[in-house]
GROMACS .gro file of C-alpha atoms in nm:
model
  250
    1UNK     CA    1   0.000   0.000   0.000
    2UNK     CA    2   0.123   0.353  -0.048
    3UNK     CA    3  -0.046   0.684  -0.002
    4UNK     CA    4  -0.171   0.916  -0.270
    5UNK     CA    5   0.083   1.168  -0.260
    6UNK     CA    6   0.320   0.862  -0.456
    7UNK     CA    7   0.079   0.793  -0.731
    8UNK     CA    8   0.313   0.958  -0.970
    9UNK     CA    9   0.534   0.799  -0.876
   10UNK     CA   10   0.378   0.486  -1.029
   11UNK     CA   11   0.164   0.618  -1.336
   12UNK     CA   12   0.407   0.829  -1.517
   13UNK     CA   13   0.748   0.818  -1.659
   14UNK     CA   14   1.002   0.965  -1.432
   15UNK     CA   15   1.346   0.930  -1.548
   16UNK     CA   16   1.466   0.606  -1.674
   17UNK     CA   17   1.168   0.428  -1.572
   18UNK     CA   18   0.907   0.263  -1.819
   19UNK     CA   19   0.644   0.213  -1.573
   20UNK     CA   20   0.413   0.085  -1.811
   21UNK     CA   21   0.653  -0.194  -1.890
   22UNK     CA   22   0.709  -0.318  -1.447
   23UNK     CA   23   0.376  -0.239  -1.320
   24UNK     CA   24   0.064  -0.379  -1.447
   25UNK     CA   25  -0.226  -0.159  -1.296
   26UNK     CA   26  -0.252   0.053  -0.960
   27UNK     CA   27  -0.587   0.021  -0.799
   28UNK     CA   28  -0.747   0.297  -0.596
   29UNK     CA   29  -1.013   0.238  -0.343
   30UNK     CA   30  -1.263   0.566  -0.316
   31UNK     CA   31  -1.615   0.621  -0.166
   32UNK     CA   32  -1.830   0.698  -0.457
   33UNK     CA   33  -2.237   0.671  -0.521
   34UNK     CA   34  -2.111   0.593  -0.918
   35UNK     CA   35  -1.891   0.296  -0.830
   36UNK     CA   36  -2.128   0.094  -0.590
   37UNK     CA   37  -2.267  -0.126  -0.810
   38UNK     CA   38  -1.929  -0.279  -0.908
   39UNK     CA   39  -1.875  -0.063  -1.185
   40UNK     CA   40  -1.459   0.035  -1.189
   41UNK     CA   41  -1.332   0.339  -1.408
   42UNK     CA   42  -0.966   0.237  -1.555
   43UNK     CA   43  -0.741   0.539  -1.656
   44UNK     CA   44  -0.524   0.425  -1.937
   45UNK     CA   45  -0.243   0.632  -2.063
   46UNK     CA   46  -0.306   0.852  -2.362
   47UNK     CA   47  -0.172   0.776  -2.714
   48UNK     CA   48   0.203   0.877  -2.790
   49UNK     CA   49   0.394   0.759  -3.101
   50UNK     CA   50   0.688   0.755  -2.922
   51UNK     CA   51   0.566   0.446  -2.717
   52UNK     CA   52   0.357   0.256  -2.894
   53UNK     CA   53   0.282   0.029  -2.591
   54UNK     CA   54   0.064   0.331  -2.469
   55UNK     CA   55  -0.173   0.247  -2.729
   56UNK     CA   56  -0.143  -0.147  -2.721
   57UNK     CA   57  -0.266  -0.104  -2.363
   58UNK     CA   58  -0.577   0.138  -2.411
   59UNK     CA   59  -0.640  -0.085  -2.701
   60UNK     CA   60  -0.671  -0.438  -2.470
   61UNK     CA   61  -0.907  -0.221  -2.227
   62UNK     CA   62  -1.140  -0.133  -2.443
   63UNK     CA   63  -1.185  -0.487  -2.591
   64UNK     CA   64  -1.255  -0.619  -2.278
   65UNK     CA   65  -1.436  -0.293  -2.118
   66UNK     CA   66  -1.829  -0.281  -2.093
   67UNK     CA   67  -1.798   0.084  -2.166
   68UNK     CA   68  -1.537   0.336  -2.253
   69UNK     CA   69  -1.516   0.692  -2.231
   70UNK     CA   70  -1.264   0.852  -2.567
   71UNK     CA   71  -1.178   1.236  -2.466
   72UNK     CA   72  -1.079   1.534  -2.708
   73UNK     CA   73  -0.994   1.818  -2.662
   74UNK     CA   74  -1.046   2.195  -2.785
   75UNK     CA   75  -0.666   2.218  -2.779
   76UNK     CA   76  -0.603   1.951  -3.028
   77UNK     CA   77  -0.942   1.811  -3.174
   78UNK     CA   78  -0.916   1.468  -3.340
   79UNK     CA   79  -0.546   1.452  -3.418
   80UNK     CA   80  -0.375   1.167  -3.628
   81UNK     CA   81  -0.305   0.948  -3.354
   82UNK     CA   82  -0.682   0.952  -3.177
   83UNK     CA   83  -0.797   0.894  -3.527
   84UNK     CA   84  -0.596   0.615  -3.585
   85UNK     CA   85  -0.666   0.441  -3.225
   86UNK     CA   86  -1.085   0.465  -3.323
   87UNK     CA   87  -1.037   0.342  -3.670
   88UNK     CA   88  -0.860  -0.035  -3.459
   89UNK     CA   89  -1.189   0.019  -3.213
   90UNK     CA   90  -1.475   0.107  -3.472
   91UNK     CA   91  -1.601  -0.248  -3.398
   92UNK     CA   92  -1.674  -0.142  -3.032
   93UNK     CA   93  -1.850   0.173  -3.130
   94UNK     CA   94  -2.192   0.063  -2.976
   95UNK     CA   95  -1.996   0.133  -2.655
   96UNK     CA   96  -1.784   0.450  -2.671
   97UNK     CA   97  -1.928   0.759  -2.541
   98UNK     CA   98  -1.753   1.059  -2.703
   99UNK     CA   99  -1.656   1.353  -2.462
  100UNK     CA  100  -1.498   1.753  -2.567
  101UNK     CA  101  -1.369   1.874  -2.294
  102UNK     CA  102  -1.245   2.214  -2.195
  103UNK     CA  103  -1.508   2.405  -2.428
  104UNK     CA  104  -1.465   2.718  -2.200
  105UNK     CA  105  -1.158   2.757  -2.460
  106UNK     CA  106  -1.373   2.788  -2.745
  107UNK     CA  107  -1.539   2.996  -2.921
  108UNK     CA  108  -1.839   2.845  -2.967
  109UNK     CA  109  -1.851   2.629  -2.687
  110UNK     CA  110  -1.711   2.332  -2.883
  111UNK     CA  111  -1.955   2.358  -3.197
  112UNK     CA  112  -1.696   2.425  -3.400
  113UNK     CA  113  -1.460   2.186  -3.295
  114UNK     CA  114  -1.764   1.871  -3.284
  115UNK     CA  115  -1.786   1.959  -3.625
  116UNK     CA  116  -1.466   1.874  -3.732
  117UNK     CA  117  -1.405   1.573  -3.565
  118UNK     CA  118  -1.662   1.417  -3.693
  119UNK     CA  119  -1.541   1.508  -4.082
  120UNK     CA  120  -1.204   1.428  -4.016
  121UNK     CA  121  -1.409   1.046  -3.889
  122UNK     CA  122  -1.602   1.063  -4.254
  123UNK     CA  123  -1.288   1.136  -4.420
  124UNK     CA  124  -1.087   0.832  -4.300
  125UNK     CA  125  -1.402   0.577  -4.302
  126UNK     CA  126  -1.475   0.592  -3.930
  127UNK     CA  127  -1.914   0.567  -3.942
  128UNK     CA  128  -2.019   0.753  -3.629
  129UNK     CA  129  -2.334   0.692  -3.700
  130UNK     CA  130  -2.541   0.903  -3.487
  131UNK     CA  131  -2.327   0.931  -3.197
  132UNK     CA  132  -2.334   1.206  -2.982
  133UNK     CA  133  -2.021   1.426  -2.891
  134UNK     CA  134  -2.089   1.512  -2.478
  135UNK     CA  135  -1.951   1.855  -2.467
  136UNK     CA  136  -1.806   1.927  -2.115
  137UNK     CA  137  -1.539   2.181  -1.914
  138UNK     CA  138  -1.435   1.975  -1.619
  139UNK     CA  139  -1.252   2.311  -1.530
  140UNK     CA  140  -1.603   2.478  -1.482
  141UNK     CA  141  -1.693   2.158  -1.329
  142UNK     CA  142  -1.430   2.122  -1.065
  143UNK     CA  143  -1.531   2.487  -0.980
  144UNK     CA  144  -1.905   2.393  -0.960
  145UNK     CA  145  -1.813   2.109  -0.752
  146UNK     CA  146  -1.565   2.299  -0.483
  147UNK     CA  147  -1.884   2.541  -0.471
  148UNK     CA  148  -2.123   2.266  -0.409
  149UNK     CA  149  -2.319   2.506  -0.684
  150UNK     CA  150  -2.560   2.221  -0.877
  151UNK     CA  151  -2.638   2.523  -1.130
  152UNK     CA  152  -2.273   2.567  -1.215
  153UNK     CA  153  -2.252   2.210  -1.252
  154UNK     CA  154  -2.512   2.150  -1.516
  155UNK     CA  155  -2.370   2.437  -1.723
  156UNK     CA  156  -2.046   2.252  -1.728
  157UNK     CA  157  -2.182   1.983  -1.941
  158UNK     CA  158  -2.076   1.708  -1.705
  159UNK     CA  159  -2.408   1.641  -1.497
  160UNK     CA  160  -2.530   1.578  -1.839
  161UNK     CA  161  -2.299   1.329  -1.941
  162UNK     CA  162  -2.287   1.180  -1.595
  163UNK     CA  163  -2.634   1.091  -1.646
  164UNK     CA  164  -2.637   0.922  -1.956
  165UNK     CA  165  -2.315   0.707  -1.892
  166UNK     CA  166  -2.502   0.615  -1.582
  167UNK     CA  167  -2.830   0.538  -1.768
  168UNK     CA  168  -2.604   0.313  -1.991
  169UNK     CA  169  -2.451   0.166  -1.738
  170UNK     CA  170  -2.751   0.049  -1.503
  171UNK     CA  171  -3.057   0.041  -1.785
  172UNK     CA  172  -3.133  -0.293  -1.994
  173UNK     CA  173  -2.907  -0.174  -2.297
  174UNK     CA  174  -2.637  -0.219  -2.043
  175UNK     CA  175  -2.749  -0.604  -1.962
  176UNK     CA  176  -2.792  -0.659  -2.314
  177UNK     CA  177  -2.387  -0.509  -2.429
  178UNK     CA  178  -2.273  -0.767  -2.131
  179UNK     CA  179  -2.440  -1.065  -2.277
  180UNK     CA  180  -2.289  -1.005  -2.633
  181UNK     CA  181  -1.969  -0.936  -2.523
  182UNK     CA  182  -1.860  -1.297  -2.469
  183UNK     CA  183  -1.993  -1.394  -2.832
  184UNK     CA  184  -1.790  -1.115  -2.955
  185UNK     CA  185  -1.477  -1.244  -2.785
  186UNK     CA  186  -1.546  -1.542  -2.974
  187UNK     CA  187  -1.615  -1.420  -3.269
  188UNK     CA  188  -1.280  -1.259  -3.285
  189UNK     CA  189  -1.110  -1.599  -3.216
  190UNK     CA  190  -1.306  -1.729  -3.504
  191UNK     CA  191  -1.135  -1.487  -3.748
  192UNK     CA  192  -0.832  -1.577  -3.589
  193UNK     CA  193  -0.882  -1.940  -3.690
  194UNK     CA  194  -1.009  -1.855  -3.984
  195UNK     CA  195  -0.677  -1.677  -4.100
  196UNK     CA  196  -0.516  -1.912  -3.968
  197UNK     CA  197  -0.683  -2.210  -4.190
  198UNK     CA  198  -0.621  -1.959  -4.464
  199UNK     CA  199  -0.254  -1.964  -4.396
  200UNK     CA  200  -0.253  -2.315  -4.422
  201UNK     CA  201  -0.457  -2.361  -4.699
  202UNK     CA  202  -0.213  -2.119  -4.899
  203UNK     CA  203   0.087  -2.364  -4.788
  204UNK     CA  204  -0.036  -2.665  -4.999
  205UNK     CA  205   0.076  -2.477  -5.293
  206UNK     CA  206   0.437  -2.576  -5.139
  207UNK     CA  207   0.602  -2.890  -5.272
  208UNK     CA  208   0.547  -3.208  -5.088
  209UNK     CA  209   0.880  -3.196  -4.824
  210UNK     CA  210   0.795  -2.863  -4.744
  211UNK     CA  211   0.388  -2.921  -4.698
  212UNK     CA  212   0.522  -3.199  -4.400
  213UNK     CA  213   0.743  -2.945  -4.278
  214UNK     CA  214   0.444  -2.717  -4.281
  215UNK     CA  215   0.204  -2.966  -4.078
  216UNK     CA  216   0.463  -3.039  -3.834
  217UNK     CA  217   0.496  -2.696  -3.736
  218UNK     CA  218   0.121  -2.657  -3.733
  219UNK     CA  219   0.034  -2.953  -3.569
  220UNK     CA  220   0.148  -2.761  -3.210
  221UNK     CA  221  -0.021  -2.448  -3.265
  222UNK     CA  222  -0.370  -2.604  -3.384
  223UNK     CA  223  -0.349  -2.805  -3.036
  224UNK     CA  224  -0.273  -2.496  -2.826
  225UNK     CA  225  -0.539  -2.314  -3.038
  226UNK     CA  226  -0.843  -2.617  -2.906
  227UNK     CA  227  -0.748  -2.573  -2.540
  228UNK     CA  228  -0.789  -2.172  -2.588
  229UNK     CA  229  -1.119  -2.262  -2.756
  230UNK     CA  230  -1.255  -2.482  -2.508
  231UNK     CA  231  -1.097  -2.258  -2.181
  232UNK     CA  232  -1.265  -1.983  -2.394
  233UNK     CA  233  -1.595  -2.152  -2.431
  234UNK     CA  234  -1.643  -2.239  -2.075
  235UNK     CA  235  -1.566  -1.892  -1.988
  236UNK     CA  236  -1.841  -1.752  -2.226
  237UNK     CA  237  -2.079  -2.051  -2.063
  238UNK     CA  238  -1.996  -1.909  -1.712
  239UNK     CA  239  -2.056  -1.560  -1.786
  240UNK     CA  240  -2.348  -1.580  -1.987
  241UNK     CA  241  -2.529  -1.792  -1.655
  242UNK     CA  242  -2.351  -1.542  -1.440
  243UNK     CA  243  -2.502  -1.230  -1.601
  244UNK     CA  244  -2.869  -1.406  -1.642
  245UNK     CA  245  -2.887  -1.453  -1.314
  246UNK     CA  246  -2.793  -1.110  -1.225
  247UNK     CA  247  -3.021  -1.011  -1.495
  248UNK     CA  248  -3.366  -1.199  -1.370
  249UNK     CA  249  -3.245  -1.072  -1.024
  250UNK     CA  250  -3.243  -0.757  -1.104
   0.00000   0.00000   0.00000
Protein backbone atom coordinates (compact mmCIF):
# COMPACT_ATOMS: atom_id res chain seq x y z
CA UNK A 1 0.00 0.00 0.00
CA UNK A 2 1.23 3.53 -0.48
CA UNK A 3 -0.46 6.84 -0.02
CA UNK A 4 -1.71 9.16 -2.70
CA UNK A 5 0.83 11.68 -2.60
CA UNK A 6 3.20 8.62 -4.56
CA UNK A 7 0.79 7.93 -7.31
CA UNK A 8 3.13 9.58 -9.70
CA UNK A 9 5.34 7.99 -8.76
CA UNK A 10 3.78 4.86 -10.29
CA UNK A 11 1.64 6.18 -13.36
CA UNK A 12 4.07 8.29 -15.17
CA UNK A 13 7.48 8.18 -16.59
CA UNK A 14 10.02 9.65 -14.32
CA UNK A 15 13.46 9.30 -15.48
CA UNK A 16 14.66 6.06 -16.74
CA UNK A 17 11.68 4.28 -15.72
CA UNK A 18 9.07 2.63 -18.19
CA UNK A 19 6.44 2.13 -15.73
CA UNK A 20 4.13 0.85 -18.11
CA UNK A 21 6.53 -1.94 -18.90
CA UNK A 22 7.09 -3.18 -14.47
CA UNK A 23 3.76 -2.39 -13.20
CA UNK A 24 0.64 -3.79 -14.47
CA UNK A 25 -2.26 -1.59 -12.96
CA UNK A 26 -2.52 0.53 -9.60
CA UNK A 27 -5.87 0.21 -7.99
CA UNK A 28 -7.47 2.97 -5.96
CA UNK A 29 -10.13 2.38 -3.43
CA UNK A 30 -12.63 5.66 -3.16
CA UNK A 31 -16.15 6.21 -1.66
CA UNK A 32 -18.30 6.98 -4.57
CA UNK A 33 -22.37 6.71 -5.21
CA UNK A 34 -21.11 5.93 -9.18
CA UNK A 35 -18.91 2.96 -8.30
CA UNK A 36 -21.28 0.94 -5.90
CA UNK A 37 -22.67 -1.26 -8.10
CA UNK A 38 -19.29 -2.79 -9.08
CA UNK A 39 -18.75 -0.63 -11.85
CA UNK A 40 -14.59 0.35 -11.89
CA UNK A 41 -13.32 3.39 -14.08
CA UNK A 42 -9.66 2.37 -15.55
CA UNK A 43 -7.41 5.39 -16.56
CA UNK A 44 -5.24 4.25 -19.37
CA UNK A 45 -2.43 6.32 -20.63
CA UNK A 46 -3.06 8.52 -23.62
CA UNK A 47 -1.72 7.76 -27.14
CA UNK A 48 2.03 8.77 -27.90
CA UNK A 49 3.94 7.59 -31.01
CA UNK A 50 6.88 7.55 -29.22
CA UNK A 51 5.66 4.46 -27.17
CA UNK A 52 3.57 2.56 -28.94
CA UNK A 53 2.82 0.29 -25.91
CA UNK A 54 0.64 3.31 -24.69
CA UNK A 55 -1.73 2.47 -27.29
CA UNK A 56 -1.43 -1.47 -27.21
CA UNK A 57 -2.66 -1.04 -23.63
CA UNK A 58 -5.77 1.38 -24.11
CA UNK A 59 -6.40 -0.85 -27.01
CA UNK A 60 -6.71 -4.38 -24.70
CA UNK A 61 -9.07 -2.21 -22.27
CA UNK A 62 -11.40 -1.33 -24.43
CA UNK A 63 -11.85 -4.87 -25.91
CA UNK A 64 -12.55 -6.19 -22.78
CA UNK A 65 -14.36 -2.93 -21.18
CA UNK A 66 -18.29 -2.81 -20.93
CA UNK A 67 -17.98 0.84 -21.66
CA UNK A 68 -15.37 3.36 -22.53
CA UNK A 69 -15.16 6.92 -22.31
CA UNK A 70 -12.64 8.52 -25.67
CA UNK A 71 -11.78 12.36 -24.66
CA UNK A 72 -10.79 15.34 -27.08
CA UNK A 73 -9.94 18.18 -26.62
CA UNK A 74 -10.46 21.95 -27.85
CA UNK A 75 -6.66 22.18 -27.79
CA UNK A 76 -6.03 19.51 -30.28
CA UNK A 77 -9.42 18.11 -31.74
CA UNK A 78 -9.16 14.68 -33.40
CA UNK A 79 -5.46 14.52 -34.18
CA UNK A 80 -3.75 11.67 -36.28
CA UNK A 81 -3.05 9.48 -33.54
CA UNK A 82 -6.82 9.52 -31.77
CA UNK A 83 -7.97 8.94 -35.27
CA UNK A 84 -5.96 6.15 -35.85
CA UNK A 85 -6.66 4.41 -32.25
CA UNK A 86 -10.85 4.65 -33.23
CA UNK A 87 -10.37 3.42 -36.70
CA UNK A 88 -8.60 -0.35 -34.59
CA UNK A 89 -11.89 0.19 -32.13
CA UNK A 90 -14.75 1.07 -34.72
CA UNK A 91 -16.01 -2.48 -33.98
CA UNK A 92 -16.74 -1.42 -30.32
CA UNK A 93 -18.50 1.73 -31.30
CA UNK A 94 -21.92 0.63 -29.76
CA UNK A 95 -19.96 1.33 -26.55
CA UNK A 96 -17.84 4.50 -26.71
CA UNK A 97 -19.28 7.59 -25.41
CA UNK A 98 -17.53 10.59 -27.03
CA UNK A 99 -16.56 13.53 -24.62
CA UNK A 100 -14.98 17.53 -25.67
CA UNK A 101 -13.69 18.74 -22.94
CA UNK A 102 -12.45 22.14 -21.95
CA UNK A 103 -15.08 24.05 -24.28
CA UNK A 104 -14.65 27.18 -22.00
CA UNK A 105 -11.58 27.57 -24.60
CA UNK A 106 -13.73 27.88 -27.45
CA UNK A 107 -15.39 29.96 -29.21
CA UNK A 108 -18.39 28.45 -29.67
CA UNK A 109 -18.51 26.29 -26.87
CA UNK A 110 -17.11 23.32 -28.83
CA UNK A 111 -19.55 23.58 -31.97
CA UNK A 112 -16.96 24.25 -34.00
CA UNK A 113 -14.60 21.86 -32.95
CA UNK A 114 -17.64 18.71 -32.84
CA UNK A 115 -17.86 19.59 -36.25
CA UNK A 116 -14.66 18.74 -37.32
CA UNK A 117 -14.05 15.73 -35.65
CA UNK A 118 -16.62 14.17 -36.93
CA UNK A 119 -15.41 15.08 -40.82
CA UNK A 120 -12.04 14.28 -40.16
CA UNK A 121 -14.09 10.46 -38.89
CA UNK A 122 -16.02 10.63 -42.54
CA UNK A 123 -12.88 11.36 -44.20
CA UNK A 124 -10.87 8.32 -43.00
CA UNK A 125 -14.02 5.77 -43.02
CA UNK A 126 -14.75 5.92 -39.30
CA UNK A 127 -19.14 5.67 -39.42
CA UNK A 128 -20.19 7.53 -36.29
CA UNK A 129 -23.34 6.92 -37.00
CA UNK A 130 -25.41 9.03 -34.87
CA UNK A 131 -23.27 9.31 -31.97
CA UNK A 132 -23.34 12.06 -29.82
CA UNK A 133 -20.21 14.26 -28.91
CA UNK A 134 -20.89 15.12 -24.78
CA UNK A 135 -19.51 18.55 -24.67
CA UNK A 136 -18.06 19.27 -21.15
CA UNK A 137 -15.39 21.81 -19.14
CA UNK A 138 -14.35 19.75 -16.19
CA UNK A 139 -12.52 23.11 -15.30
CA UNK A 140 -16.03 24.78 -14.82
CA UNK A 141 -16.93 21.58 -13.29
CA UNK A 142 -14.30 21.22 -10.65
CA UNK A 143 -15.31 24.87 -9.80
CA UNK A 144 -19.05 23.93 -9.60
CA UNK A 145 -18.13 21.09 -7.52
CA UNK A 146 -15.65 22.99 -4.83
CA UNK A 147 -18.84 25.41 -4.71
CA UNK A 148 -21.23 22.66 -4.09
CA UNK A 149 -23.19 25.06 -6.84
CA UNK A 150 -25.60 22.21 -8.77
CA UNK A 151 -26.38 25.23 -11.30
CA UNK A 152 -22.73 25.67 -12.15
CA UNK A 153 -22.52 22.10 -12.52
CA UNK A 154 -25.12 21.50 -15.16
CA UNK A 155 -23.70 24.37 -17.23
CA UNK A 156 -20.46 22.52 -17.28
CA UNK A 157 -21.82 19.83 -19.41
CA UNK A 158 -20.76 17.08 -17.05
CA UNK A 159 -24.08 16.41 -14.97
CA UNK A 160 -25.30 15.78 -18.39
CA UNK A 161 -22.99 13.29 -19.41
CA UNK A 162 -22.87 11.80 -15.95
CA UNK A 163 -26.34 10.91 -16.46
CA UNK A 164 -26.37 9.22 -19.56
CA UNK A 165 -23.15 7.07 -18.92
CA UNK A 166 -25.02 6.15 -15.82
CA UNK A 167 -28.30 5.38 -17.68
CA UNK A 168 -26.04 3.13 -19.91
CA UNK A 169 -24.51 1.66 -17.38
CA UNK A 170 -27.51 0.49 -15.03
CA UNK A 171 -30.57 0.41 -17.85
CA UNK A 172 -31.33 -2.93 -19.94
CA UNK A 173 -29.07 -1.74 -22.97
CA UNK A 174 -26.37 -2.19 -20.43
CA UNK A 175 -27.49 -6.04 -19.62
CA UNK A 176 -27.92 -6.59 -23.14
CA UNK A 177 -23.87 -5.09 -24.29
CA UNK A 178 -22.73 -7.67 -21.31
CA UNK A 179 -24.40 -10.65 -22.77
CA UNK A 180 -22.89 -10.05 -26.33
CA UNK A 181 -19.69 -9.36 -25.23
CA UNK A 182 -18.60 -12.97 -24.69
CA UNK A 183 -19.93 -13.94 -28.32
CA UNK A 184 -17.90 -11.15 -29.55
CA UNK A 185 -14.77 -12.44 -27.85
CA UNK A 186 -15.46 -15.42 -29.74
CA UNK A 187 -16.15 -14.20 -32.69
CA UNK A 188 -12.80 -12.59 -32.85
CA UNK A 189 -11.10 -15.99 -32.16
CA UNK A 190 -13.06 -17.29 -35.04
CA UNK A 191 -11.35 -14.87 -37.48
CA UNK A 192 -8.32 -15.77 -35.89
CA UNK A 193 -8.82 -19.40 -36.90
CA UNK A 194 -10.09 -18.55 -39.84
CA UNK A 195 -6.77 -16.77 -41.00
CA UNK A 196 -5.16 -19.12 -39.68
CA UNK A 197 -6.83 -22.10 -41.90
CA UNK A 198 -6.21 -19.59 -44.64
CA UNK A 199 -2.54 -19.64 -43.96
CA UNK A 200 -2.53 -23.15 -44.22
CA UNK A 201 -4.57 -23.61 -46.99
CA UNK A 202 -2.13 -21.19 -48.99
CA UNK A 203 0.87 -23.64 -47.88
CA UNK A 204 -0.36 -26.65 -49.99
CA UNK A 205 0.76 -24.77 -52.93
CA UNK A 206 4.37 -25.76 -51.39
CA UNK A 207 6.02 -28.90 -52.72
CA UNK A 208 5.47 -32.08 -50.88
CA UNK A 209 8.80 -31.96 -48.24
CA UNK A 210 7.95 -28.63 -47.44
CA UNK A 211 3.88 -29.21 -46.98
CA UNK A 212 5.22 -31.99 -44.00
CA UNK A 213 7.43 -29.45 -42.78
CA UNK A 214 4.44 -27.17 -42.81
CA UNK A 215 2.04 -29.66 -40.78
CA UNK A 216 4.63 -30.39 -38.34
CA UNK A 217 4.96 -26.96 -37.36
CA UNK A 218 1.21 -26.57 -37.33
CA UNK A 219 0.34 -29.53 -35.69
CA UNK A 220 1.48 -27.61 -32.10
CA UNK A 221 -0.21 -24.48 -32.65
CA UNK A 222 -3.70 -26.04 -33.84
CA UNK A 223 -3.49 -28.05 -30.36
CA UNK A 224 -2.73 -24.96 -28.26
CA UNK A 225 -5.39 -23.14 -30.38
CA UNK A 226 -8.43 -26.17 -29.06
CA UNK A 227 -7.48 -25.73 -25.40
CA UNK A 228 -7.89 -21.72 -25.88
CA UNK A 229 -11.19 -22.62 -27.56
CA UNK A 230 -12.55 -24.82 -25.08
CA UNK A 231 -10.97 -22.58 -21.81
CA UNK A 232 -12.65 -19.83 -23.94
CA UNK A 233 -15.95 -21.52 -24.31
CA UNK A 234 -16.43 -22.39 -20.75
CA UNK A 235 -15.66 -18.92 -19.88
CA UNK A 236 -18.41 -17.52 -22.26
CA UNK A 237 -20.79 -20.51 -20.63
CA UNK A 238 -19.96 -19.09 -17.12
CA UNK A 239 -20.56 -15.60 -17.86
CA UNK A 240 -23.48 -15.80 -19.87
CA UNK A 241 -25.29 -17.92 -16.55
CA UNK A 242 -23.51 -15.42 -14.40
CA UNK A 243 -25.02 -12.30 -16.01
CA UNK A 244 -28.69 -14.06 -16.42
CA UNK A 245 -28.87 -14.53 -13.14
CA UNK A 246 -27.93 -11.10 -12.25
CA UNK A 247 -30.21 -10.11 -14.95
CA UNK A 248 -33.66 -11.99 -13.70
CA UNK A 249 -32.45 -10.72 -10.24
CA UNK A 250 -32.43 -7.57 -11.04
Amino acid sequence: DHDMDELGDFVARNGSDEVEKTIREVILYIDSEFLKYGIEIVDTPGFNSTYEIHSEIALRQVEKSDAAIFLFSVDQPGNGEELEFLKKVRKYMNRVFFVLNKIDKSDDHGITEKTDIFNKMNKIGIDAGDKKMYMISALRAREAIAEKDDDKLKVSGLADFEAALTQYLTGAEFVKDRLLAPLGSAYTLIEQERESVGNQIMACSKDRADLNTEIQNRKKEVREREIEINRTRRSIASSVKSELLKTKTQ
